[in-house]
Amino acid sequence: MKVYFIGAGPGDVELMTVKGNRRLHACSYVMYAGSLINPEILSSLPEATRICDTSKLNLEEQVAIYKEARDADRNVARLQSGDLSVYGTIAEQMRALNKIGIQYEVIPGVSSMAASAATLKSELTLPGISQTVILSRIGGRTQVPPDEDLEKLASHKCTLCLFLSIHKIKEVVKKLSIHYPPETPVIVVYKASWEDEKIIKGNIETIAGKVDEEGIRLTALILVGEVFNSEDFYDSRLYSKEYSHLFRKKNVRI
């Protein structure tokens, strides 16, 4: 018996990996993170599959399902949105599985960050503009360490991708405004890659009002930085005629 932690991707069923989808359909138990998972992903599962919505279950109740599957010698697919490595809440589950001796495997997924950049047709790193991306959040029920306070992170003025923070958008922009100029682009992508995806564009001064008008409080990513407002960047050296690498050297067969 084995548990497969599977990143279900940002929402679009076609953005779930082939490996994740294959493992999903081979498991007798499927645990999924409520409304964060596109129901279409579950619709093709065999009728005999036991499907459990974990959105209202605490950790102990979820572990009880793992134990039940172990006793029945059935594999479990644990579906979580986006990619599991960022705010995936799988560390505590894996620790619990370690304690009771259940094996597990982690299958990565496509993050909402990648899906947001794709829908915006944007690169998060541009030469001369920003070569750093910070993934973070504002403190909520889960506090952030003092050295990772958003105000401190904003001092770097690089590209920011803020998860789990849209409900505190006014506090977010207040902290950002200490270091970012007021005209700095801020984009909110609601439900990236879903059919009802929505994009709200503004800047440090205007974005909070626009988000309030749309009534968005959940499932949205906040992206901040000059990369979203600039074509004034120099070309990467990767494809410069003065730069040579393996795949452009003469007489190299690939």
Short mmCIF file of N, CA, C and O in Angstrom, two decimals, residues 43 45 74 110 181 184 191 212:
data_model
loop_
_atom_site.label_atom_id
_atom_site.label_comp_id
_atom_site.label_asym_id
_atom_site.label_seq_id
_atom_site.Cartn_x
_atom_site.Cartn_y
_atom_site.Cartn_z
N SER A 43 -14.20 13.39 -12.29
CA SER A 43 -15.38 12.86 -12.98
C SER A 43 -15.12 11.56 -13.73
O SER A 43 -16.05 10.78 -13.96
N LEU A 45 -13.11 9.09 -12.72
CA LEU A 45 -12.64 8.01 -11.85
C LEU A 45 -13.62 6.84 -11.85
O LEU A 45 -14.84 7.03 -12.02
N ARG A 74 -5.01 -0.85 0.01
CA ARG A 74 -5.39 -0.07 -1.18
C ARG A 74 -4.55 1.21 -1.24
O ARG A 74 -4.33 1.87 -0.24
N VAL A 110 1.81 21.67 -11.63
CA VAL A 110 2.02 23.01 -12.17
C VAL A 110 1.47 24.03 -11.17
O VAL A 110 0.30 23.96 -10.79
N PRO A 181 7.69 52.08 -5.74
CA PRO A 181 7.03 53.31 -6.17
C PRO A 181 5.54 53.07 -6.41
O PRO A 181 5.13 51.95 -6.73
N THR A 184 4.26 51.11 -9.48
CA THR A 184 4.70 49.74 -9.71
C THR A 184 3.50 48.84 -10.06
O THR A 184 2.50 48.83 -9.34
N LYS A 191 -8.16 32.48 -9.89
CA LYS A 191 -8.38 31.14 -10.42
C LYS A 191 -7.67 30.94 -11.76
O LYS A 191 -8.29 30.65 -12.79
N ASP A 212 -11.44 45.12 -4.44
CA ASP A 212 -12.66 45.27 -3.65
C ASP A 212 -13.89 45.34 -4.55
O ASP A 212 -14.94 44.77 -4.25
#
